[in-house]
Short mmCIF file of C-alpha atoms in Angstrom, two decimals:
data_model
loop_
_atom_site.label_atom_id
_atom_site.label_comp_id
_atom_site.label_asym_id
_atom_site.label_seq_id
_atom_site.Cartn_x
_atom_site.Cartn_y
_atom_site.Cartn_z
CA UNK T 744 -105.41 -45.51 -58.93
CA UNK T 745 -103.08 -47.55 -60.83
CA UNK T 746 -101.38 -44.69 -63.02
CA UNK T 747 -101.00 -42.90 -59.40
CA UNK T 748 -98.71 -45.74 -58.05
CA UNK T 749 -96.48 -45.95 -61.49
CA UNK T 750 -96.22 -42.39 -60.91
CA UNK T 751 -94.45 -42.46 -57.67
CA UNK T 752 -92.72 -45.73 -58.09
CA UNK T 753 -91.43 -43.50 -61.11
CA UNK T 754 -90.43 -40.72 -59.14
CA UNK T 755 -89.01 -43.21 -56.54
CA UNK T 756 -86.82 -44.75 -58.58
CA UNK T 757 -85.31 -41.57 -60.14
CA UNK T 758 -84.37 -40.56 -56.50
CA UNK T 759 -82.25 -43.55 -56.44
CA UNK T 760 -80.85 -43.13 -59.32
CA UNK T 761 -79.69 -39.72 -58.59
CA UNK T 762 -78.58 -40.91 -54.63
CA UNK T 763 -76.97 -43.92 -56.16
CA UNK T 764 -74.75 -41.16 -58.28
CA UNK T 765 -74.13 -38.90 -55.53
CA UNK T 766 -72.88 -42.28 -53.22
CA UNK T 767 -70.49 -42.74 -56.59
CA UNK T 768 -68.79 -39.42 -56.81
CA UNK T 769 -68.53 -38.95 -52.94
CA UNK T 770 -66.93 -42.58 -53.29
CA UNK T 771 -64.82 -41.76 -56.17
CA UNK T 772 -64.01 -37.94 -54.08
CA UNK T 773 -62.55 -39.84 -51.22
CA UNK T 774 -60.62 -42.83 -52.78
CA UNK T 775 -58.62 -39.41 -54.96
CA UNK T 776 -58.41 -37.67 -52.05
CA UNK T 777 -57.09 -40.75 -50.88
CA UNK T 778 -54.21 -41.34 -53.41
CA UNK T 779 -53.13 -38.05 -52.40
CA UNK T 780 -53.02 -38.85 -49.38
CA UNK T 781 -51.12 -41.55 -49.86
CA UNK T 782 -48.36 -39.32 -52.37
CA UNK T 783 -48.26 -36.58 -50.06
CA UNK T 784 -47.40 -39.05 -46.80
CA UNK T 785 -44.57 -41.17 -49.34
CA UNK T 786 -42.97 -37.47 -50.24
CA UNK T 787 -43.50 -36.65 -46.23
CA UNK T 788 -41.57 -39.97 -45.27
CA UNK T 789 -38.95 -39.72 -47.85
CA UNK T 790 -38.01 -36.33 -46.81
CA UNK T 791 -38.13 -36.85 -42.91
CA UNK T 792 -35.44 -39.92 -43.93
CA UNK T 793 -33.70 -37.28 -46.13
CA UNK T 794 -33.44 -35.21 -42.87
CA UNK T 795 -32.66 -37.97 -40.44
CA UNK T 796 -29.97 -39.40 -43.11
CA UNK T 797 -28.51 -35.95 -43.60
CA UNK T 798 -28.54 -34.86 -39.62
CA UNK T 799 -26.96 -38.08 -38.79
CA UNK T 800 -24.11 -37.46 -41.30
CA UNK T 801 -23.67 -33.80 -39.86
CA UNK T 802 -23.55 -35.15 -36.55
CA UNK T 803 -21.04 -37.25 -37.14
CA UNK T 804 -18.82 -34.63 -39.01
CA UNK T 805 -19.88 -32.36 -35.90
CA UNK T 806 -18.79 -35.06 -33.73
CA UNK T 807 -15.65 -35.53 -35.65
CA UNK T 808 -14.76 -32.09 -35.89
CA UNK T 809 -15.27 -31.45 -32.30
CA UNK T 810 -12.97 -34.24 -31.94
CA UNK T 811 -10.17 -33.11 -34.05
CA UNK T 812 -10.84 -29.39 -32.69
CA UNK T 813 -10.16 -30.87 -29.17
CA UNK T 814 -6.98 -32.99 -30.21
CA UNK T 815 -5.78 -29.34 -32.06
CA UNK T 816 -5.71 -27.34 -28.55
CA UNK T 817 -4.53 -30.26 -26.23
CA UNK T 818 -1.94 -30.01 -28.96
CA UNK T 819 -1.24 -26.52 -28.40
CA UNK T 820 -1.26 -26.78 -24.66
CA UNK T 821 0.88 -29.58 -24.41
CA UNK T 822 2.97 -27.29 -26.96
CA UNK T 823 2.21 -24.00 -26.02
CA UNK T 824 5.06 -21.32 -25.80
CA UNK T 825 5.93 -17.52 -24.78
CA UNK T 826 7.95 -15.78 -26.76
CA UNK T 827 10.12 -12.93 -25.71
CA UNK T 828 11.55 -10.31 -28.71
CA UNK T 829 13.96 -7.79 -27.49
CA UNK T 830 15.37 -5.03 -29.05
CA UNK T 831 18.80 -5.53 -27.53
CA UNK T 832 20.34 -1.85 -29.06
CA UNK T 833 17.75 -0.46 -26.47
CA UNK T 834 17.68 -3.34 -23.76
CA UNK T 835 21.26 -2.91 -22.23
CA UNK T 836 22.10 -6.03 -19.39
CA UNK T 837 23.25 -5.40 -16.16
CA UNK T 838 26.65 -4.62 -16.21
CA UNK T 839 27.70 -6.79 -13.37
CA UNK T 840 26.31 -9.88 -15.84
CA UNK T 841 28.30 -8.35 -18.76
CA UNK T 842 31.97 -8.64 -17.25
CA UNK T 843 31.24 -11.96 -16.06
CA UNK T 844 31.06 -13.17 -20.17
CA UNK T 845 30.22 -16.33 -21.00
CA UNK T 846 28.87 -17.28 -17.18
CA UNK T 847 27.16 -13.48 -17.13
CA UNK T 848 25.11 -14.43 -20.35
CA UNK T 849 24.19 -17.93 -19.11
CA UNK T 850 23.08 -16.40 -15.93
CA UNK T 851 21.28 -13.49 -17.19
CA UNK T 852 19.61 -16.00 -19.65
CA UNK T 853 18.42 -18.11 -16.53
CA UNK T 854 17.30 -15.03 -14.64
CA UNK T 855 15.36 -13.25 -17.76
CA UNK T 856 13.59 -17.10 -17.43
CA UNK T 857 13.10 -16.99 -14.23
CA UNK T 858 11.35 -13.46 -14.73
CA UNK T 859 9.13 -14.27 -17.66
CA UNK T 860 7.49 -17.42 -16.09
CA UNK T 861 6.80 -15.60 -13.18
CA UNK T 862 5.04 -12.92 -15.09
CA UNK T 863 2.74 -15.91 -17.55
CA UNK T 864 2.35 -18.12 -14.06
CA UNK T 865 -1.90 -16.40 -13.82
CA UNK T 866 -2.49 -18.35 -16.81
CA UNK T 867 -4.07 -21.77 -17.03
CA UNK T 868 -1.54 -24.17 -18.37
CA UNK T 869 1.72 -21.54 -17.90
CA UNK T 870 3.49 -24.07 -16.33
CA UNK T 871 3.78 -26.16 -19.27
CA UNK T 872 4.58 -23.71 -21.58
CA UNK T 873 8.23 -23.30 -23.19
CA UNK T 874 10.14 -20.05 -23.47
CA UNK T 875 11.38 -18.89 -26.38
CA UNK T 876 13.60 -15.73 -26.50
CA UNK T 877 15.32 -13.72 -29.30
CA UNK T 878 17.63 -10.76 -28.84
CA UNK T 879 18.55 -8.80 -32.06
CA UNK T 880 21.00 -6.40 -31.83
CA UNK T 881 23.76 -4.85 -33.11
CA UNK T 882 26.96 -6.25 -31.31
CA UNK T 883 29.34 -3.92 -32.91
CA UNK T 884 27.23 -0.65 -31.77
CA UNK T 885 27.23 -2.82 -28.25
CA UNK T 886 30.83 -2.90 -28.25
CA UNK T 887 30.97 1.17 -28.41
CA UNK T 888 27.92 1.33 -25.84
CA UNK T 889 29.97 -0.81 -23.19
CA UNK T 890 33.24 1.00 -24.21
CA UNK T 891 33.80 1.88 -20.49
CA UNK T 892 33.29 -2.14 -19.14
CA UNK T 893 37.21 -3.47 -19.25
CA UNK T 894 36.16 -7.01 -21.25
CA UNK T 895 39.88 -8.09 -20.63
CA UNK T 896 40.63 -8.57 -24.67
CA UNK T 897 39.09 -5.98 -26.52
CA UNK T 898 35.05 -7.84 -28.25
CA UNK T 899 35.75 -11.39 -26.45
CA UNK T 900 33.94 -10.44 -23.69
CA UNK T 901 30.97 -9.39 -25.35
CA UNK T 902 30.76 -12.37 -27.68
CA UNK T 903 31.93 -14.34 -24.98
CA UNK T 904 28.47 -13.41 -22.92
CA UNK T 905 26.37 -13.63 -26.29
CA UNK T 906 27.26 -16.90 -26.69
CA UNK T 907 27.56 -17.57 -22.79
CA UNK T 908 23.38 -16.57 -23.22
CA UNK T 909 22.45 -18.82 -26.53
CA UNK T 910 23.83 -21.60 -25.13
CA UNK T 911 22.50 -21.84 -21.96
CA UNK T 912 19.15 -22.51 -23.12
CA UNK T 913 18.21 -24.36 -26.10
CA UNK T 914 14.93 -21.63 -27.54
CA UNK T 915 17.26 -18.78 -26.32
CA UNK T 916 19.09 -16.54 -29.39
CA UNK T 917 21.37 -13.34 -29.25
CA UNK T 918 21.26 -12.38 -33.07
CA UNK T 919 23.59 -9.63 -34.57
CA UNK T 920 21.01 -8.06 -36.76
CA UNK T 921 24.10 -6.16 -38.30
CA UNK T 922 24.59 -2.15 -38.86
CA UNK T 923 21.53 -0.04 -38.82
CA UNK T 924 18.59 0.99 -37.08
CA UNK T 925 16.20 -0.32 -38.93
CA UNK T 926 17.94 -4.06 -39.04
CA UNK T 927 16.51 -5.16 -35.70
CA UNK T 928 13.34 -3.35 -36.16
CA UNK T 929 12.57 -5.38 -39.07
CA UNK T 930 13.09 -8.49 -37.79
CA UNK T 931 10.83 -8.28 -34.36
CA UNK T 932 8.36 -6.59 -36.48
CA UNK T 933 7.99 -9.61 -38.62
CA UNK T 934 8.18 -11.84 -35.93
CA UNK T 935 5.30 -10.26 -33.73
CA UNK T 936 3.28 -10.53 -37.37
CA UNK T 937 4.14 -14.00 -37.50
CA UNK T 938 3.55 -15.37 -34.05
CA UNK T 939 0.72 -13.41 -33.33
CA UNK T 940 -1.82 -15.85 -35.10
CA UNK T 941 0.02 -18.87 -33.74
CA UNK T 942 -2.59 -20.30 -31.83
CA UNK T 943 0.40 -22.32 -29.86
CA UNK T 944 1.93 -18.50 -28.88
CA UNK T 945 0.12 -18.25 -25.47
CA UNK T 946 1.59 -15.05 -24.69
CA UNK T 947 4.40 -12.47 -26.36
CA UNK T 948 6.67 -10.08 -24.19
CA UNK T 949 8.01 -7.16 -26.68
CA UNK T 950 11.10 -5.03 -25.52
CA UNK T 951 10.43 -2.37 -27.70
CA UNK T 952 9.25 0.42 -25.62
CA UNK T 953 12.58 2.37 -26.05
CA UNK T 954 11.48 3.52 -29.52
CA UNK T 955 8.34 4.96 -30.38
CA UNK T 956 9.14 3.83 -34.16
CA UNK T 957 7.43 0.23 -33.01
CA UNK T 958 3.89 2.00 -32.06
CA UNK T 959 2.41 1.69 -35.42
CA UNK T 960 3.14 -2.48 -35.42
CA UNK T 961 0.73 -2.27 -32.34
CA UNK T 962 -1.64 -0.82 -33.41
CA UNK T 963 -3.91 -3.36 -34.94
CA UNK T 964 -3.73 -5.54 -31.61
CA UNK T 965 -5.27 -2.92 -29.08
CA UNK T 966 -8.83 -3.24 -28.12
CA UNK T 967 -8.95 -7.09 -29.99
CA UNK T 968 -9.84 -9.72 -27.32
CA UNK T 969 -8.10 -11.95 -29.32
CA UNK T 970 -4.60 -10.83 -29.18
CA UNK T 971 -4.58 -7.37 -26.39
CA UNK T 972 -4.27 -10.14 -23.75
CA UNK T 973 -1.31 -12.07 -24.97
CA UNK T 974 0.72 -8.84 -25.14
CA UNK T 975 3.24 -7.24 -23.04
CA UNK T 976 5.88 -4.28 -22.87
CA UNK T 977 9.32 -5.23 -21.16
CA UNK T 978 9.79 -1.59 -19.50
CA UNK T 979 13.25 -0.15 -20.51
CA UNK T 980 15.33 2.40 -19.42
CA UNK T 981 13.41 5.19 -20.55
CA UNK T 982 9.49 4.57 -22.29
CA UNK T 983 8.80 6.52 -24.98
CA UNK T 984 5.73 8.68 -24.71
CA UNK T 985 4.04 7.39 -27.28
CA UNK T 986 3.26 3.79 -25.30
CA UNK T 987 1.76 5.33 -22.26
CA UNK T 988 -1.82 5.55 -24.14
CA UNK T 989 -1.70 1.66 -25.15
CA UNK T 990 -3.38 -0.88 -22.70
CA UNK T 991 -0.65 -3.34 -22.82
CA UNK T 992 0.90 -4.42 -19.52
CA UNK T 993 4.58 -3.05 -19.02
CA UNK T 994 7.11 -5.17 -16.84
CA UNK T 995 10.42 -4.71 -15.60
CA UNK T 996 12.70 -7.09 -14.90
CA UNK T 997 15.49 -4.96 -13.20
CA UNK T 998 17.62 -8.12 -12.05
CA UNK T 999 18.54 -8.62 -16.21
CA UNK T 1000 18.78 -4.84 -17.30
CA UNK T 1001 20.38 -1.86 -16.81
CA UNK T 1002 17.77 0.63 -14.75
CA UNK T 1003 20.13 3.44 -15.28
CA UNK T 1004 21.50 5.58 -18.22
CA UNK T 1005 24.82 4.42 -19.55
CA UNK T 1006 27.63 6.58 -17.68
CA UNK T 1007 28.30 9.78 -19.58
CA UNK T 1008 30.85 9.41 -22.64
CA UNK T 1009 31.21 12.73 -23.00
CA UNK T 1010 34.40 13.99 -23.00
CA UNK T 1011 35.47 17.09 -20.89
CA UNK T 1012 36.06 19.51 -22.68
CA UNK T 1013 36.59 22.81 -19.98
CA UNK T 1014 39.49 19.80 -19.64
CA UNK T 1015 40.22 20.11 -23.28
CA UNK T 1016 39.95 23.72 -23.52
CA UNK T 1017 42.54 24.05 -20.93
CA UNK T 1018 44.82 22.15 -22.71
CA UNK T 1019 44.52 23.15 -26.37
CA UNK T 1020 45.17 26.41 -24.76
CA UNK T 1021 48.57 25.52 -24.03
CA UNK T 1022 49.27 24.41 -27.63
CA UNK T 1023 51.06 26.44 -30.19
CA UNK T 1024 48.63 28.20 -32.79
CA UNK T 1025 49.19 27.09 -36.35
CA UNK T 1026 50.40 29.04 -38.99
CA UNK T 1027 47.46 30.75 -40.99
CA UNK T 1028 46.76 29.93 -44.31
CA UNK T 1029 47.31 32.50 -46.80
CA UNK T 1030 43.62 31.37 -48.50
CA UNK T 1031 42.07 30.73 -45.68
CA UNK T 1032 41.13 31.79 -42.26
CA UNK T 1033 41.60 28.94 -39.73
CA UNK T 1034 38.83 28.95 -36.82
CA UNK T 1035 40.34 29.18 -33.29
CA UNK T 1036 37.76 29.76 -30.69
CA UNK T 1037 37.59 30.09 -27.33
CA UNK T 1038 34.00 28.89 -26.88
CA UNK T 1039 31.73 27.29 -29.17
CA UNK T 1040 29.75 30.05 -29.85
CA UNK T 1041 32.15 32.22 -31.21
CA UNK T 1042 31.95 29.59 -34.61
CA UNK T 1043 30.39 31.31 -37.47
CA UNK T 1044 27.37 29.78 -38.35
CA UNK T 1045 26.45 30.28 -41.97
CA UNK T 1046 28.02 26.92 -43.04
CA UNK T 1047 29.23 23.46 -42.15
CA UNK T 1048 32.30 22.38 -40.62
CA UNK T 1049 33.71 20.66 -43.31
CA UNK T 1050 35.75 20.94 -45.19
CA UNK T 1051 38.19 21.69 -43.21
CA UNK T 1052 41.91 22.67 -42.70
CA UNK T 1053 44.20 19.62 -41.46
CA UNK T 1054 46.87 20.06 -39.10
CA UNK T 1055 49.61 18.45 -38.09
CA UNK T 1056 52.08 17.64 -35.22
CA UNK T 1057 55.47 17.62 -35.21
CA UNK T 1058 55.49 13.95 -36.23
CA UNK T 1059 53.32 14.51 -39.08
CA UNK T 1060 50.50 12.64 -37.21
CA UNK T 1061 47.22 14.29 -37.99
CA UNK T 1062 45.48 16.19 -34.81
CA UNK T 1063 41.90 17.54 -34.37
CA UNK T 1064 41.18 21.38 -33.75
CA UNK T 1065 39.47 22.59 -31.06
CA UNK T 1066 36.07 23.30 -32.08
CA UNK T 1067 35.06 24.72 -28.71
CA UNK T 1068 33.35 23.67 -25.22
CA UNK T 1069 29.22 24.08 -26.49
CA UNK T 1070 27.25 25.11 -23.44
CA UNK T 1071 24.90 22.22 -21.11
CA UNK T 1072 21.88 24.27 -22.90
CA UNK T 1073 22.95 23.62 -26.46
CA UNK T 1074 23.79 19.88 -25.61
CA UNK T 1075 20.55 19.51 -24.12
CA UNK T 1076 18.83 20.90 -26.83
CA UNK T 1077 21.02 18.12 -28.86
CA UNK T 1078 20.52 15.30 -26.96
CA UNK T 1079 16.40 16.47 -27.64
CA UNK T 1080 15.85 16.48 -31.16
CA UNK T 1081 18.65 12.64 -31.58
CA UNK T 1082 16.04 11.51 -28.95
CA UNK T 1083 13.33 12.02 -31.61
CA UNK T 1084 15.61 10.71 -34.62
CA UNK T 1085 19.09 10.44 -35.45
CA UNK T 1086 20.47 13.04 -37.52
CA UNK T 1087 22.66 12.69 -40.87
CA UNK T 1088 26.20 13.56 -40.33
CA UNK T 1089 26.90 14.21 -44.25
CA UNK T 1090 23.92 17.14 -44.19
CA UNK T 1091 24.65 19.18 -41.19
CA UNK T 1092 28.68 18.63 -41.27
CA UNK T 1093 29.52 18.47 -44.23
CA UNK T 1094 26.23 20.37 -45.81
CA UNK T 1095 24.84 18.09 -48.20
CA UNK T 1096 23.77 14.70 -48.15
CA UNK T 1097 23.44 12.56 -51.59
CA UNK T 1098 21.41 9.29 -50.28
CA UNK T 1099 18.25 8.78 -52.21
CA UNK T 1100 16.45 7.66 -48.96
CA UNK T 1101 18.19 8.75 -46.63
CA UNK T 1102 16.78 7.47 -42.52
CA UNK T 1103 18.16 10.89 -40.47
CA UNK T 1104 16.96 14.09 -39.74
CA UNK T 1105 17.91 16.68 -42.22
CA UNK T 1106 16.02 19.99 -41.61
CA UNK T 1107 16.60 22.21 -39.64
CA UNK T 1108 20.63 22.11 -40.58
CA UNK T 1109 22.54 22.99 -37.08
CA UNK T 1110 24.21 25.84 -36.55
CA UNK T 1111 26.16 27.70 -33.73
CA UNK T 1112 26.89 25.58 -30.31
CA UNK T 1113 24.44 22.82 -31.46
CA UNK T 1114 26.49 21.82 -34.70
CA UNK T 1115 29.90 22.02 -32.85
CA UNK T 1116 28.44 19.54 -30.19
CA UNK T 1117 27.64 17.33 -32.96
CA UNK T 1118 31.09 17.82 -34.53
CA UNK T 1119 32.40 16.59 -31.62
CA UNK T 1120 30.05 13.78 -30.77
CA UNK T 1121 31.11 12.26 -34.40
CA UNK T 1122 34.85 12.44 -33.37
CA UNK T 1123 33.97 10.53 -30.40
CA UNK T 1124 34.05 7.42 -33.40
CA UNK T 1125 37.67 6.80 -34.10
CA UNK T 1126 38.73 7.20 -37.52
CA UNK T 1127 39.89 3.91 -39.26
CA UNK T 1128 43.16 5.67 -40.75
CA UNK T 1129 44.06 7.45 -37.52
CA UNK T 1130 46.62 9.83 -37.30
CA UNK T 1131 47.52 9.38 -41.05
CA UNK T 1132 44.32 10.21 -42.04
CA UNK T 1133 44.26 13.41 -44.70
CA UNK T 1134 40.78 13.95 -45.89
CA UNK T 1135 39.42 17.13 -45.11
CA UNK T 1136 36.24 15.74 -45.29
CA UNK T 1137 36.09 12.93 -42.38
CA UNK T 1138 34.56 13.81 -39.63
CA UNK T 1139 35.72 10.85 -37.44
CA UNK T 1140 38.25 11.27 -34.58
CA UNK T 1141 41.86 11.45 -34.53
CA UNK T 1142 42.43 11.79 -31.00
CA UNK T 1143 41.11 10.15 -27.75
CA UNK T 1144 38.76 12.86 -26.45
CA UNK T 1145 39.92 11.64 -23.20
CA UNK T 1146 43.53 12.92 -23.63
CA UNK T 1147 46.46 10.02 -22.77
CA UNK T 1148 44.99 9.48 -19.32
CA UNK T 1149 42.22 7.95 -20.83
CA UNK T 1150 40.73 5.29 -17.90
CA UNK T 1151 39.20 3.23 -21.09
CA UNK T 1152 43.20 2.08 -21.74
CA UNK T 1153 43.21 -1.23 -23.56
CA UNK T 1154 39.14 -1.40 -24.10
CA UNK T 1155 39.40 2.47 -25.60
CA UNK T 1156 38.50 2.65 -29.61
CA UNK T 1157 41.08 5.18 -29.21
CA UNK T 1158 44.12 2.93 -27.50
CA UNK T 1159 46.52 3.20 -30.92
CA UNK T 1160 46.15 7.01 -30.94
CA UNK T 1161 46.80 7.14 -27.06
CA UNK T 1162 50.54 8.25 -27.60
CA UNK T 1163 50.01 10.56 -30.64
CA UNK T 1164 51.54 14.05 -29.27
CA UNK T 1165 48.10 16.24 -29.51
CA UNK T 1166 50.12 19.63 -29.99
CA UNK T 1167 49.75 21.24 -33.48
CA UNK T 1168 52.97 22.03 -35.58
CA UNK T 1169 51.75 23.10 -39.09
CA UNK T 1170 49.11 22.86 -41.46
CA UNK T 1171 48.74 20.34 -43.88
CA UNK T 1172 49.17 21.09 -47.94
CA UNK T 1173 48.67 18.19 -49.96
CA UNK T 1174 51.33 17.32 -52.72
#
C-alpha cells in the first residue's frame, strides 16, 4: 500500500513539473510576442508622425502655392491684354482716313479700338484688358499703293497719318518693316510665337489672311484648347483660300479698311497705242532689227526683252517703245500666277537671274502677251535716272504711262518726266 502512494505522488509531481514548464514557455511566448508588439507599434507611431509631419508640410506648400498661383492670374487679369498684328502691305485704311493725315490716323486708331473691344467684350474680364496694336508695313511700297490719293506734299501725308495713328494711343505702333516681302512677315511671325504663351495675352487678332504664306505659323494652334480660342483672322480685302479650312474666327472691321480693290493703275494703253501711232518710226539699226508692233502678240517670243535698243527724242531725253496693248486674257492670266507669288523681273526680262536665293517665281519664263504685260507693269516704277537714263538693261520707266494729262500731277512718281516730249527722234549709240 505504501509503495502504491509514492508511486502516484511520483507521477503527480512529474505532471507538475512538466505543467509548471509549459506555464513558463507560454509565459516567456507572450512577454516576446509582447516586445514585438511593442517595436512594431513604436515603428507604427513613428511613421504615422512621419506622415502627419510630411502632409502638414505639403499642405502648407499646397496652400502656399495655391496662394501664389491665385496672386499670378489676378495679376494677369488686372494686366491682361489683346494684341492686334497687322500686316499693313495687305491691310490698306480707308481712304477717306488716309487724306485726313495726322487726324485720319488718330481716328482710324480710335475706331480699329473701338472695333477690337467690341469683338473681346464675350469674355470674362474684357473690359479690363488693354489693347495693344502693331502695324508693320512697308511705307515706301504704301506710298506707290496710294499713288492716286493727292497727300498735298508728295510722303507727308502718309507719315503724317502714321504718326497721326502711333500717337494717339500709347500701345498703338505703325512700324516700317523696310523693303521686302518677307520683312513684315518675319516680324508678326515672331510676335504670334512670342505672345502666344503669354499667359497675360487674353486674346490675339492676326491680319494676315491676305497671304496664304502665314498658314504654316498656324498651324500648331488649331484644334489646341489652349490657344484655338484666343485666335482670330481680321478679314481683308480678299482671303486667301488656304484659311477657309482653319477654325479661327474671321472679323471685319470695314469702318478702318478698305473693302474694295485699289482703283486700277493700269495704264491705257488702246490710249497709248493711239498715240505712239502718231510718232515718227526710228531709224533701223543696221545690226539690229528694232520691234515695232501693233499688238502685243505680234512680239517674238523666244527671248527676253532686254536688252534692248534705246531711243531718243529730239532733246536727247530717253523714251520707252511701245511694247504693245496685251489682251484682258493675257493680263488675267498675269494678275493669276503674281497672286500666287511674285515673279523675278531679272529672269523673265532680262533672262537670267544671278541671286543665290532668290524669293520670285522663275519657271515657267513668260513669253508672248504675258511677258509684254509684265514689261510694262515694271515701267509703271519710275526709273531713278529718268530721261537720261542709258542702260539697255533697266527695265524701269521713263515715261508717265499716263501721258502729260496724267490726273496723279504733283503726287505722280512720274511728275519730273511729265513734260519730256514722248515722240522718238533717233536711236541711241553709245560713245
Amino acid at each position: 500500500m505504501a509503495g502504491t502512494m509514492s508511486t502516484l505522488v511520483a507521477e503527480r509531481l512529474e505532471a507538475f513539473k512538466q505543467s509548471d514548464e509549459e506555464r513558463c514557455t507560454f509565459i516567456r511566448d507572450l512577454v516576446e510576442a509582447n516586445a514585438k508588439l511593442e517595436d512594431e507599434l513604436r515603428t507604427t507611431k513613428s511613421d504615422h508622425l512621419d506622415q502627419l509631419s510630411s502632409r502638414r508640410l505639403w499642405q502648407e506648400k499646397a496652400q502656399s502655392a495655391e496662394a501664389k498661383l491665385k496672386e499670378t492670374h489676378d495679376v494677369a487679369a488686372i494686366n491682361g491684354f489683346v494684341l492686334c498684328l497687322i500686316d499693313g502691305d495687305g491691310y490698306l485704311f480707308d481712304d477717306s482716313l488716309l487724306r485726313q493725315g495726322a487726324g485720319g490716323g488718330s481716328e482710324a486708331a480710335h475706331r480699329l479700338l473701338d472695333n477690337i473691344r467690341r469683338h473681346v467684350q464675350a469674355y470674362d474680364g474684357a473690359m479690363h484688358w488693354r489693347t495693344i496694336v502693331r502695324v508693320y508695313a512697308n511705307i515706301e511700297g504704301l506710298l506707290k499703293k496710294y499713288a492716286y490719293i493727292d497727300f498735298g506734299e508728295e510722303e507727308k501725308g502718309l507719315r503724317q497719318f502714321v504718326a497721326g495713328f502711333t500717337q494717339s494711343q500709347p500701345l498703338f505702333d505703325f512700324v516700317d518693316a523696310g523693303q521686302g516681302k518677307e520683312r513684315a512677315d518675319h516680324k508678326i511671325k515672331e510676335q504670334l510665337s512670342l505672345f502666344i504663351s503669354n499667359i497675360q495675352c487674353k486674346h490675339i487678332l492676326l491680319g494676315v489672311a491676305h497671304d496664304n504664306g502665314y498658314v504654316p505659323s498656324l498651324d500648331p494652334y488649331k484644334n489646341n484648347p489652349a490657344t484655338e480660342p484666343r485666335i482670330s483672322l481680321l478679314r481683308p480685302i480678299r482671303t486667301g483660300h488656304e484659311y477657309y479650312p482653319l477654325p479661327f474666327p474671321i472679323v471685319q472691321f470695314d469702318s478702318v479698311f478698305r473693302t474694295e480693290e485699289l482703283p486700277s493703275d493700269k495704264p491705257s494703253y488702246a490710249n497709248q497705242a493711239k498715240t505712239m501711232s502718231t510718232f515718227k518710226q526710228p531709224v533701223l539699226s543696221p545690226t539690229r532689227q528694232i520691234r515695232w508692233p501693233s499688238k502685243a502678240k505680234d512680239i517674238a517670243t523666244q527671248g527676253p526683252l532686254y536688252p534692248c535698243v534705246l531711243y531718243l527724242n529730239r532733246s536727247d531725253e530717253r523714251v520707252d517703245e511701245f511694247l504693245g496693248a496685251p489682251s484682258e486674257q493675257a493680263e488675267a492670266k498675269l494678275d493669276s500666277r503674281i497672286h500666287v507669288q511674285k515673279l523675278c523681273n531679272d529672269y523673265h526680262l532680262l533672262g537670267d537671274c544671278f541671286k543665290s536665293h532668290c524669293p520670285y517665281s522663275h519657271e515657267p519664263m513668260l513669253q508672248g502677251e504675258e511677258l509684254v504685260a509684265f514689261a510694262m507693269r515694271a515701267r509703271r516704277t519710275a526709273c531713278s535716272a529718268g530721261s537720261k537714263c542709258r542702260s539697255n538693261v533697266c527695265v524701269l520707266g521713263h515715261l508717265c504711262p499716263n501721258g502729260p494729262n496724267c490726273p496723279r500731277r504733283s503726287t505722280c512718281y512720274f511728275k519730273k518726266l511729265h513734260n519730256v516730249d514722248p515722240r522718238i527722234d533717233h536711236e541711241y549709240v553709245e560713245g
